PDB file of C-alpha atoms in Angstrom:
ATOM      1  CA  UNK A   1      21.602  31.142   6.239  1.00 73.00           C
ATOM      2  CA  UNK A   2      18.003  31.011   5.088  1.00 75.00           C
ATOM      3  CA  UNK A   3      19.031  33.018   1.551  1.00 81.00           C
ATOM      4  CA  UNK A   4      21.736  30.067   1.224  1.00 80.00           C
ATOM      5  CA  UNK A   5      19.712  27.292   1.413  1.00 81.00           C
ATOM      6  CA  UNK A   6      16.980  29.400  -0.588  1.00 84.00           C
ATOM      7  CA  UNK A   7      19.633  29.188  -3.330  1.00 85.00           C
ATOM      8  CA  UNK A   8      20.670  25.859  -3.079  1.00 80.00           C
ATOM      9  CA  UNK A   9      16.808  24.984  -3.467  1.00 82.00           C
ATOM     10  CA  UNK A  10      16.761  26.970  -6.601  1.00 84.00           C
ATOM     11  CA  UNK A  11      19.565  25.333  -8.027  1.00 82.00           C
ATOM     12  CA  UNK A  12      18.140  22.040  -7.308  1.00 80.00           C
ATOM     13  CA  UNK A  13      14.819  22.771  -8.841  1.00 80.00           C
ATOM     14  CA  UNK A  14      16.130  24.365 -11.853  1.00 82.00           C
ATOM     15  CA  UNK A  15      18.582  21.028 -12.560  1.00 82.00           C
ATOM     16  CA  UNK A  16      15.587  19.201 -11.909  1.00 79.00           C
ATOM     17  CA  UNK A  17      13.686  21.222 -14.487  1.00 77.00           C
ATOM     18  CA  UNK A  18      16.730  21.298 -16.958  1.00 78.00           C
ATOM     19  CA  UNK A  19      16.940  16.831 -17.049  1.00 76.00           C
ATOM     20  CA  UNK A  20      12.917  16.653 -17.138  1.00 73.00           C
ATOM     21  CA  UNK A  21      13.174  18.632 -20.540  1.00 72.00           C
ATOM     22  CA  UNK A  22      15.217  16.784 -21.640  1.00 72.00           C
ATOM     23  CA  UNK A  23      12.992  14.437 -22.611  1.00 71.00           C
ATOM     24  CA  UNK A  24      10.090  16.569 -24.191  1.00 68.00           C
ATOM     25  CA  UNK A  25       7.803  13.369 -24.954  1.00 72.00           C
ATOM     26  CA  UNK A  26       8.639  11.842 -21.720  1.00 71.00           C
ATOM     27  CA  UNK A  27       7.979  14.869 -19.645  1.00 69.00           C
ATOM     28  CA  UNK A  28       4.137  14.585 -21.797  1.00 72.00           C
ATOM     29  CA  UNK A  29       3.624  11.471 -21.804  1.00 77.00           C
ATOM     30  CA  UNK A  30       3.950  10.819 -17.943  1.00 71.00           C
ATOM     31  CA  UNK A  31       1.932  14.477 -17.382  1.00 70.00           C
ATOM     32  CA  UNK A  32      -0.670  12.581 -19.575  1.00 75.00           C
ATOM     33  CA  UNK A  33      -0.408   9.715 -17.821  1.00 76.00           C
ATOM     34  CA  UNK A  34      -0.758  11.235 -14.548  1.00 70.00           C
ATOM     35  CA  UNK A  35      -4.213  13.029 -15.848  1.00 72.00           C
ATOM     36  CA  UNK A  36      -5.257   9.245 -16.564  1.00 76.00           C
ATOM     37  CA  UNK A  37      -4.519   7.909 -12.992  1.00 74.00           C
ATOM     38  CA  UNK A  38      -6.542  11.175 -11.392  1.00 72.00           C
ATOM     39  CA  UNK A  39      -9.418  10.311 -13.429  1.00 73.00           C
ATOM     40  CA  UNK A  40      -8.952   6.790 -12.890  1.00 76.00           C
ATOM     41  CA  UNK A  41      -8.961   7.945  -9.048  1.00 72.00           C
ATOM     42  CA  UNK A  42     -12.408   9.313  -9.812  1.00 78.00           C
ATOM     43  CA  UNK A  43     -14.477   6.331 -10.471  1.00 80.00           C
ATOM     44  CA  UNK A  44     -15.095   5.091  -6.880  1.00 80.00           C
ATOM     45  CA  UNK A  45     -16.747   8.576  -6.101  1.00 80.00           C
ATOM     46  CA  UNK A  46     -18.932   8.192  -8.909  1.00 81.00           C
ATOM     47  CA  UNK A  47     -20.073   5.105  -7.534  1.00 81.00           C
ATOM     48  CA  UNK A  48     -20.655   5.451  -4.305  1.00 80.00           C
ATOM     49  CA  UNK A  49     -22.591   8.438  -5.009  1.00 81.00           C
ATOM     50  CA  UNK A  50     -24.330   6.590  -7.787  1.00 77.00           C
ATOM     51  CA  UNK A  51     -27.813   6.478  -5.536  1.00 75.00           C
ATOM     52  CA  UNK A  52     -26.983   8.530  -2.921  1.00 77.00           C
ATOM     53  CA  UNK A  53     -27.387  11.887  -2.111  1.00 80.00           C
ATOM     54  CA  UNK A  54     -25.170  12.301   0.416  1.00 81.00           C
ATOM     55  CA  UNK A  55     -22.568   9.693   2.759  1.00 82.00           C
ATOM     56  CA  UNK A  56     -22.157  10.789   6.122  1.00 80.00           C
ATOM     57  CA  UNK A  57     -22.803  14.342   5.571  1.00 83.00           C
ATOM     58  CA  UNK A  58     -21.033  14.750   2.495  1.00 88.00           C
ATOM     59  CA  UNK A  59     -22.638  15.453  -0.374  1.00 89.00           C
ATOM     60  CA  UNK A  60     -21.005  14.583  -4.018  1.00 89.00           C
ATOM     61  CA  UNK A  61     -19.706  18.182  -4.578  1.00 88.00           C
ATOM     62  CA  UNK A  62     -18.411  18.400  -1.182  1.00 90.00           C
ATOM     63  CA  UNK A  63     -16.805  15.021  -1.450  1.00 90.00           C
ATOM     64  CA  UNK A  64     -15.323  16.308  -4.245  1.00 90.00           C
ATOM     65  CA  UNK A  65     -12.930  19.105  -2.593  1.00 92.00           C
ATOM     66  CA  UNK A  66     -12.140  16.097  -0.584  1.00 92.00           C
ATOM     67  CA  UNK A  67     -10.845  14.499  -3.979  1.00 90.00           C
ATOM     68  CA  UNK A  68      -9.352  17.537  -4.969  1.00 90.00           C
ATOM     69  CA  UNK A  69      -6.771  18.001  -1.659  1.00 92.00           C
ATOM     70  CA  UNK A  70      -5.920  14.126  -2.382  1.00 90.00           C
ATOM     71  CA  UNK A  71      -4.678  15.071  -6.017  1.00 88.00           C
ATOM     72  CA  UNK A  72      -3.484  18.201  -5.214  1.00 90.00           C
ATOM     73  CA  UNK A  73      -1.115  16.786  -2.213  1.00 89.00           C
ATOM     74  CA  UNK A  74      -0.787  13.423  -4.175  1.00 86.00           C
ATOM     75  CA  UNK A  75       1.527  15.703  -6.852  1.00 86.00           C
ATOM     76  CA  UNK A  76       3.130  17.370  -4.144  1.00 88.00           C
ATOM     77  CA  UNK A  77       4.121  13.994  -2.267  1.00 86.00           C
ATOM     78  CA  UNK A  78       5.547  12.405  -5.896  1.00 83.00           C
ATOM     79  CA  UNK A  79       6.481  15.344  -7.239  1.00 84.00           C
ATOM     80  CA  UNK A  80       8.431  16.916  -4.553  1.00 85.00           C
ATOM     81  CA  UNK A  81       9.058  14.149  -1.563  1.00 86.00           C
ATOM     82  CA  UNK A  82       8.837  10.895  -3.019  1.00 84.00           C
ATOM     83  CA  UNK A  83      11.829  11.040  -5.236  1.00 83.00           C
ATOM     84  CA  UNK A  84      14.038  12.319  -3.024  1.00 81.00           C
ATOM     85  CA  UNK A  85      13.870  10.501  -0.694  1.00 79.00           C
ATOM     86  CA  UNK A  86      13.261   7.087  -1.979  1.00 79.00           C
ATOM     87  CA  UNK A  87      16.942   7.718  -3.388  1.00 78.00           C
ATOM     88  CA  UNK A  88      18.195   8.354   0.481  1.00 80.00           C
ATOM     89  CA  UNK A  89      17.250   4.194   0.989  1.00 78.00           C
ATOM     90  CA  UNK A  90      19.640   3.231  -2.078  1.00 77.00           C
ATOM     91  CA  UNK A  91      22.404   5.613  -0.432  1.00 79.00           C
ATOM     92  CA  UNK A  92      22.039   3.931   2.888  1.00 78.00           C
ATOM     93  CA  UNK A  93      21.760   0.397   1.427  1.00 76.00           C
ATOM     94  CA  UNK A  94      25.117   0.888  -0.585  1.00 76.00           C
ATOM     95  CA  UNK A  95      27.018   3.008   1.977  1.00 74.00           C
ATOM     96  CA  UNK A  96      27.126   6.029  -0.784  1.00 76.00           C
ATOM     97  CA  UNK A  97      25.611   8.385   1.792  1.00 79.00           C
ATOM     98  CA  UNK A  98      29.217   9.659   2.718  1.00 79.00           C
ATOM     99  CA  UNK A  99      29.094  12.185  -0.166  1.00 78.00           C
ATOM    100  CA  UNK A 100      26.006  13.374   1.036  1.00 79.00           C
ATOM    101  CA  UNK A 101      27.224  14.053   5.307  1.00 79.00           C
ATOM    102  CA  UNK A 102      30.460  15.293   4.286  1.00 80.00           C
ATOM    103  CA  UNK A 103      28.886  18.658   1.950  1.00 81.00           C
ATOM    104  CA  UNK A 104      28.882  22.109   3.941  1.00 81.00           C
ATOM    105  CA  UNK A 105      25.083  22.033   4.170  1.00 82.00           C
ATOM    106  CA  UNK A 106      22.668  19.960   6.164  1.00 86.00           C
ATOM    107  CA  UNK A 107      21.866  16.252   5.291  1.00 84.00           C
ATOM    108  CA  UNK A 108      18.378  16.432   5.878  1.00 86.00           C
ATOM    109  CA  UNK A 109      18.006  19.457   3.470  1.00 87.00           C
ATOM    110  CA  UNK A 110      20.067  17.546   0.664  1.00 85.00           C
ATOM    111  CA  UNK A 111      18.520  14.333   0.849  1.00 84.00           C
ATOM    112  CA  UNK A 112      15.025  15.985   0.615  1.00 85.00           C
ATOM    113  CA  UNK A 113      15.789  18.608  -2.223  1.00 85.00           C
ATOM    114  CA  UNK A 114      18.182  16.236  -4.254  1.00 82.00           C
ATOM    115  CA  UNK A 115      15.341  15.269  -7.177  1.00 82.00           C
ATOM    116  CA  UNK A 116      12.164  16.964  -8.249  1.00 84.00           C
ATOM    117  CA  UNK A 117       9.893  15.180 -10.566  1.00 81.00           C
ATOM    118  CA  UNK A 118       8.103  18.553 -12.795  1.00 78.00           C
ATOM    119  CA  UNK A 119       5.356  16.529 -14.539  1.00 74.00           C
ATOM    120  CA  UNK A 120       3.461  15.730 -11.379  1.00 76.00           C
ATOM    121  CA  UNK A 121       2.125  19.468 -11.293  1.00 78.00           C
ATOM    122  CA  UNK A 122      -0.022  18.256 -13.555  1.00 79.00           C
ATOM    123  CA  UNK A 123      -1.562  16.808 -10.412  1.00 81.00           C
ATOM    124  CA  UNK A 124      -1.362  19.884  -8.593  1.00 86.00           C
ATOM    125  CA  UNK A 125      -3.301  21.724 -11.542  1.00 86.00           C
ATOM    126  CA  UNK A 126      -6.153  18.845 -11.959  1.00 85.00           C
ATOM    127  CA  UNK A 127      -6.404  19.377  -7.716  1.00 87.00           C
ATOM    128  CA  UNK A 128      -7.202  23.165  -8.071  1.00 90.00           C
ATOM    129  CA  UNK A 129      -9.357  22.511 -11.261  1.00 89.00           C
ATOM    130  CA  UNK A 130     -11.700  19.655  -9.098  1.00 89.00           C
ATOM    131  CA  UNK A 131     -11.546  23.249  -6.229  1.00 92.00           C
ATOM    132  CA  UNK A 132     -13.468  24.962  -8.952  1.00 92.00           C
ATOM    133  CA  UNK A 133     -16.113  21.888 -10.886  1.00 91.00           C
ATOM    134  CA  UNK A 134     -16.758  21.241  -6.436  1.00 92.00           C
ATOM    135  CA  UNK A 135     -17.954  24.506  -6.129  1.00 93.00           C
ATOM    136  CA  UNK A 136     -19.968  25.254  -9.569  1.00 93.00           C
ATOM    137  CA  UNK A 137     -21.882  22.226  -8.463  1.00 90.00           C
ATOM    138  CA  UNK A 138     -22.461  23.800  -4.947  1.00 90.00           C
ATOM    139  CA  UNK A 139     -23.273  26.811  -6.455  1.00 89.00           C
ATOM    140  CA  UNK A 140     -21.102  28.802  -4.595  1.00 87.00           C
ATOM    141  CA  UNK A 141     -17.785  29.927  -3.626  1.00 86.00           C
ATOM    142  CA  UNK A 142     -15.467  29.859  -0.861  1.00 87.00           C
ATOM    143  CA  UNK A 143     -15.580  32.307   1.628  1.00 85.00           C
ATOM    144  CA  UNK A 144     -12.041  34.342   1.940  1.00 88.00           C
ATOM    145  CA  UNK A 145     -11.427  33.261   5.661  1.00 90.00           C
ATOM    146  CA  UNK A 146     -12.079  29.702   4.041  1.00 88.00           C
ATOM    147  CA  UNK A 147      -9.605  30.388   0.989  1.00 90.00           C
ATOM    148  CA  UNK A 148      -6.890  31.072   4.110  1.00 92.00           C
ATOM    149  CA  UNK A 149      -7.131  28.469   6.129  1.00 92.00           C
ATOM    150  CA  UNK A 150      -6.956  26.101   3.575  1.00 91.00           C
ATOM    151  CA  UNK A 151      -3.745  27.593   1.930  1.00 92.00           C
ATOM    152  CA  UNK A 152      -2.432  27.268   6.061  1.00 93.00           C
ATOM    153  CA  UNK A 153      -3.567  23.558   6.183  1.00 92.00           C
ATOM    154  CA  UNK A 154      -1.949  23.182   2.676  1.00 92.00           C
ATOM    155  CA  UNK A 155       1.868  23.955   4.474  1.00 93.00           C
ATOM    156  CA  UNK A 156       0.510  21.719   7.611  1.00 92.00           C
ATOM    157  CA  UNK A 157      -0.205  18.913   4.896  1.00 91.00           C
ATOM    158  CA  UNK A 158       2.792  18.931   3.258  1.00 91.00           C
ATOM    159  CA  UNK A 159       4.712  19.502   6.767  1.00 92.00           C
ATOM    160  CA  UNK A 160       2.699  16.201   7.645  1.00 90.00           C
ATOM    161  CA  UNK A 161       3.310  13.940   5.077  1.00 89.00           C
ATOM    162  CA  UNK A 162       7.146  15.505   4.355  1.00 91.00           C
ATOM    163  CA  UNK A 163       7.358  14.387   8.368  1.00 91.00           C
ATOM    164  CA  UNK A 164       5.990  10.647   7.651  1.00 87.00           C
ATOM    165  CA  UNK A 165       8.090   9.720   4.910  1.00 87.00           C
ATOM    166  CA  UNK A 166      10.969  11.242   6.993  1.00 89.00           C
ATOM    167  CA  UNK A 167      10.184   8.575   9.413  1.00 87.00           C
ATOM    168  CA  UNK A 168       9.361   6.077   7.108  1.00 84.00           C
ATOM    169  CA  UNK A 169      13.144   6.153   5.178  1.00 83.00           C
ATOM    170  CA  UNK A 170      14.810   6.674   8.459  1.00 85.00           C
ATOM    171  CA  UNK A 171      13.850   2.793   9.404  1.00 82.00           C
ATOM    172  CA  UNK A 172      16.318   2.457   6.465  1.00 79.00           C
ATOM    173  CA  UNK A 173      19.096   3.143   8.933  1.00 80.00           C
ATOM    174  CA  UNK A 174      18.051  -0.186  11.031  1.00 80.00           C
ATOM    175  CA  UNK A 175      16.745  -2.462   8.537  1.00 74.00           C
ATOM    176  CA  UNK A 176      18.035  -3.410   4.603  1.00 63.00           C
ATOM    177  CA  UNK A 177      15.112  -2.705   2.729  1.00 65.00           C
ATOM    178  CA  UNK A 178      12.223  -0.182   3.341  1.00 65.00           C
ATOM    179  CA  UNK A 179      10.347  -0.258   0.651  1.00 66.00           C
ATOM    180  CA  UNK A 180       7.307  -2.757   1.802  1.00 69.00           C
ATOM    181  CA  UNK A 181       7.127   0.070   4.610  1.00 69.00           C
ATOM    182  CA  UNK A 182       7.267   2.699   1.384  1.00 70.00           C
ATOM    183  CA  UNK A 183       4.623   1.011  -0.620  1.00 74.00           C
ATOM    184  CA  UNK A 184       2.328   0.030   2.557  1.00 74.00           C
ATOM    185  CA  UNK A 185       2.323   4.125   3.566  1.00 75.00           C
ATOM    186  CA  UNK A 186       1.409   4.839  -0.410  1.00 75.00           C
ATOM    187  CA  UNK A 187      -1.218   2.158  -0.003  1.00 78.00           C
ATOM    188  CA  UNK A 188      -2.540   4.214   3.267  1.00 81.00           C
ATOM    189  CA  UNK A 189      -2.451   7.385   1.745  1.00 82.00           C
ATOM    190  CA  UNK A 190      -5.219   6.244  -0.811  1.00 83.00           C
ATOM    191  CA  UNK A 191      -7.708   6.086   2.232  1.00 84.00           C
ATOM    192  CA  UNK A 192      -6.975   9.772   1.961  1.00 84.00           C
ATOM    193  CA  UNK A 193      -9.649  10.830  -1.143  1.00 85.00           C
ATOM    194  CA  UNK A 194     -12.574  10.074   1.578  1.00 85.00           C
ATOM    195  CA  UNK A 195     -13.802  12.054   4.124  1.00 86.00           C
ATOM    196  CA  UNK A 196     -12.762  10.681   7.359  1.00 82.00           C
ATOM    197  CA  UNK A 197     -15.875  10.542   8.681  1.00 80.00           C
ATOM    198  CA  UNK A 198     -17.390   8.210   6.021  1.00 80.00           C
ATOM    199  CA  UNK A 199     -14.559   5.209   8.310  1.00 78.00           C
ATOM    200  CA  UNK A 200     -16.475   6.099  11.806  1.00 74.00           C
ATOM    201  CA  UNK A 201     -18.714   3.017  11.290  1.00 68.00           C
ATOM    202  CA  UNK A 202     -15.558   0.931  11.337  1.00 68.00           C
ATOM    203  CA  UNK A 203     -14.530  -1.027  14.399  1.00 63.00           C
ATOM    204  CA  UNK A 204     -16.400   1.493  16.464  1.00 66.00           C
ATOM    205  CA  UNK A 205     -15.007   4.695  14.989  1.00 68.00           C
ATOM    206  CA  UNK A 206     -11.518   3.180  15.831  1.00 75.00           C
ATOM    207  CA  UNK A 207     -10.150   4.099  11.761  1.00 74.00           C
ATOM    208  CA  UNK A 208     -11.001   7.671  12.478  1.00 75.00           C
ATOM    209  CA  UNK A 209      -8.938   7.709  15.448  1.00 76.00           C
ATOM    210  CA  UNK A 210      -6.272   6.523  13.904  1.00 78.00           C
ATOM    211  CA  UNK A 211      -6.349   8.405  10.435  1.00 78.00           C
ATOM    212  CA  UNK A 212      -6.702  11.738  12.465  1.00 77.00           C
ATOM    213  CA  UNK A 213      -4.295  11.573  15.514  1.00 76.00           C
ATOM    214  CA  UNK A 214      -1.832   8.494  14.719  1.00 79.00           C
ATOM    215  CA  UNK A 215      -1.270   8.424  10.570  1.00 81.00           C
ATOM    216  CA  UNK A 216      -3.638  12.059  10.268  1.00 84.00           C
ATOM    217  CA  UNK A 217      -4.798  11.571   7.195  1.00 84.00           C
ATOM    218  CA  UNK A 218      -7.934  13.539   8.056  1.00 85.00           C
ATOM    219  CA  UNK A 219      -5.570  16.490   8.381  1.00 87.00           C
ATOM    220  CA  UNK A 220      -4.322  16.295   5.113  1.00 88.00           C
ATOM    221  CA  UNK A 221      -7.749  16.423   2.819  1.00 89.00           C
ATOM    222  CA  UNK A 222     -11.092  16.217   4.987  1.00 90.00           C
ATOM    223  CA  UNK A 223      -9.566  19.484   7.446  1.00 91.00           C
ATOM    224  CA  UNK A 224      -8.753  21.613   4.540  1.00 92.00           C
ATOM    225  CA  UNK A 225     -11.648  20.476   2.421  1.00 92.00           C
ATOM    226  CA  UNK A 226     -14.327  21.721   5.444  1.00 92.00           C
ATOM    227  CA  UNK A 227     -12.436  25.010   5.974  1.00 92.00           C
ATOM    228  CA  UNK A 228     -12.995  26.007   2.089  1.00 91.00           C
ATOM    229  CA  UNK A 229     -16.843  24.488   3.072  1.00 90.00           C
ATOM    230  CA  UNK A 230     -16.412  27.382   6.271  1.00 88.00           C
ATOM    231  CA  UNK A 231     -17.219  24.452   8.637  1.00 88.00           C
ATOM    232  CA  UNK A 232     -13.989  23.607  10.000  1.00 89.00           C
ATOM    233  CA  UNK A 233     -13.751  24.216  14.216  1.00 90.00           C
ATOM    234  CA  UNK A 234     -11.429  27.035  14.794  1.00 90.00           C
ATOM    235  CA  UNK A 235      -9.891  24.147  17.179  1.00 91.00           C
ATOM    236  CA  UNK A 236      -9.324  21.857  14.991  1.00 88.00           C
ATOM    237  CA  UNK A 237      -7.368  24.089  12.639  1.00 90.00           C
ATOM    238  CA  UNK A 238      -5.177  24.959  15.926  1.00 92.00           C
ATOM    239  CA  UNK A 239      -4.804  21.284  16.315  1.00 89.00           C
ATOM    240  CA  UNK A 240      -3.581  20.384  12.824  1.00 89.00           C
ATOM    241  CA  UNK A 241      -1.338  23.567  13.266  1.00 91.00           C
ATOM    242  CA  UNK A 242      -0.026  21.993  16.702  1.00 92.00           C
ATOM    243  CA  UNK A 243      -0.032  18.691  15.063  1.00 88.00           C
ATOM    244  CA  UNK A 244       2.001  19.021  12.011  1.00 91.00           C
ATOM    245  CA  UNK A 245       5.137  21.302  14.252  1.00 93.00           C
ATOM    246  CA  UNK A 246       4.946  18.212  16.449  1.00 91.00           C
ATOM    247  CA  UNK A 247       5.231  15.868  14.038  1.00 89.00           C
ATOM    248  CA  UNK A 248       8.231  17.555  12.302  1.00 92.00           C
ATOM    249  CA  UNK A 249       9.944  18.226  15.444  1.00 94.00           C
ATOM    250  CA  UNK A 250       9.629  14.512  16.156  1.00 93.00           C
ATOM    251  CA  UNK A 251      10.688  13.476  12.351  1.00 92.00           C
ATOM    252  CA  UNK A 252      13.767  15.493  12.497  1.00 93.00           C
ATOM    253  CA  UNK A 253      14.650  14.098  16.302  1.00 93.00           C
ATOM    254  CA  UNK A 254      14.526  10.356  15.001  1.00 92.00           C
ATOM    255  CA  UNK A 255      16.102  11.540  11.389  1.00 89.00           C
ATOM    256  CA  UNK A 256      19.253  13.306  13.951  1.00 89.00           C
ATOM    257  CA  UNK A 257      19.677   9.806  16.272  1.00 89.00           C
ATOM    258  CA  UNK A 258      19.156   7.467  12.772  1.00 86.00           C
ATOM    259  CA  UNK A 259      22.234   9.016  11.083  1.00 84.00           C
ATOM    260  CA  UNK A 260      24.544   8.163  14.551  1.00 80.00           C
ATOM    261  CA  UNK A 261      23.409   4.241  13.208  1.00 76.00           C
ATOM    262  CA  UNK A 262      24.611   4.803   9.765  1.00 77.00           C
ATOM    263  CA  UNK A 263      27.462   2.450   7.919  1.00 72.00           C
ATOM    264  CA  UNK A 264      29.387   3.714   5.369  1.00 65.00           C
ATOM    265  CA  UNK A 265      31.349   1.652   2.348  1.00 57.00           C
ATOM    266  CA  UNK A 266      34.141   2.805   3.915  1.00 57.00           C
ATOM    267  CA  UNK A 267      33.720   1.295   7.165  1.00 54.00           C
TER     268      UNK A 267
END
């Protein structure tokens, strides 16, 4: 079962790969482009740090790796889980996702492996190259328990934010048009490149409540960004652990009882 849909993942990739070459100029252009917006993403952090030393702890190198999870999982969310399922909404709005239940394979595996956009590993690449200017200007590395719990907080993130755009495009099922809720989750993902603890002055520490247990954003870049600094609580990597299997179990539960609410063109 597992070599199967290890295959079928293969296949999609490499079709994926095929159409992106297609278009040779396109595929550099938009890899270009994409270096633009990371740099682009840069500027605030330059700022703040402008006359400061440090914000909350965090110096401008360690900040940085902060940064550098951000673009890393920022290629990974519209390079790998955006596209796919963004297309899911237009299946459910036009009743087309009939071809999709009735193949021999599970929906949710389709509908999330359907379309991979290659030039956003240009993002992934930029992400490990901030990993390496962070630490130069620390002036030194990470230690090797640090290097693995980040690359185990790397599978929670992307478990994490595959999970919340699983919910997200199963209110698709209910309503006609998602994509406010689409943009308005892309819009809170950009609170991401900070470290969470820079939001604790808000409302009373009340944002890093919420961007740690209810939309964990924390999870996603500050976590993995203090376990390469080897200050992250061997708790807290538990929790994000604990976290992330919750929140798939609880993505695919609502994903299951969404499709029983599904109209086809047929019907």
């Amino acid at each position: 079962m597992v070599r199967r849909y290890l295959r079928l993942l293969g296949v999609q990739l490499k079709a994926s790969g095929l159409q992106a070459l297609q278009y040779r100029a396109d595929f550099l252009t938009e890899g270009f482009t994409s270096l633009c917006w990371v740099f682009t993403a840069l500027a605030p952090l330059f700022v703040v740090y402008g006359r400061r030393p440090a914000v909350e702890g965090w110096t401008f190198g360690e900040s940085l790796l902060v940064v550098g999870w951000f673009t890393l999982l920022q290629g990974v969310l519209e390079g790998a889980i955006n596209p796919s399922l963004t297309g899911v909404v237009e299946h459910i709005r036009k009743g087309t996702l009939d071809f999709v239940l009735l193949k021999p394979a599970d929906a949710q595996f389709l509908v999330s492996t359907q379309r991979f956009l290659p030039w956003r590993a240009f993002n992934v690449l930029t992400g490990l190259g901030l990993f390496v200017y962070a630490f130069m200007l620390l002036g030194r590395g990470p230690s090797p328990l640090g290097v693995l719990a980040s690359v185990l907080l790397l599978g929670t993130s992307t478990l994490l934010l595959y999970s919340l755009w699983i919910l997200t495009v199963s209110a698709a099922f209910f309503v006609v048009r998602v994509d406010n809720l689409t943009f308005l989750f892309s819009s809170i993902f950009d609170f991401a490149r900070w470290p969470s603890s820079v939001f604790k002055g808000v409302a009373r520490g009340a944002l890093t409540l919420v961007f740690t247990y209810v939309i964990p954003l924390a999870l996603m870049t500050t976590f993995p960004a203090e376990a390469m600094l080897g200050r992250l609580p061997t708790v807290s990597l538990a929790g994000a652990v604990v976290g992330s299997a919750l929140f798939a179990w609880v993505a695919r539960r609502v994903w299951i009882r969404s499709i029983g609410h599904y109209t086809s063109a047929s019907s």
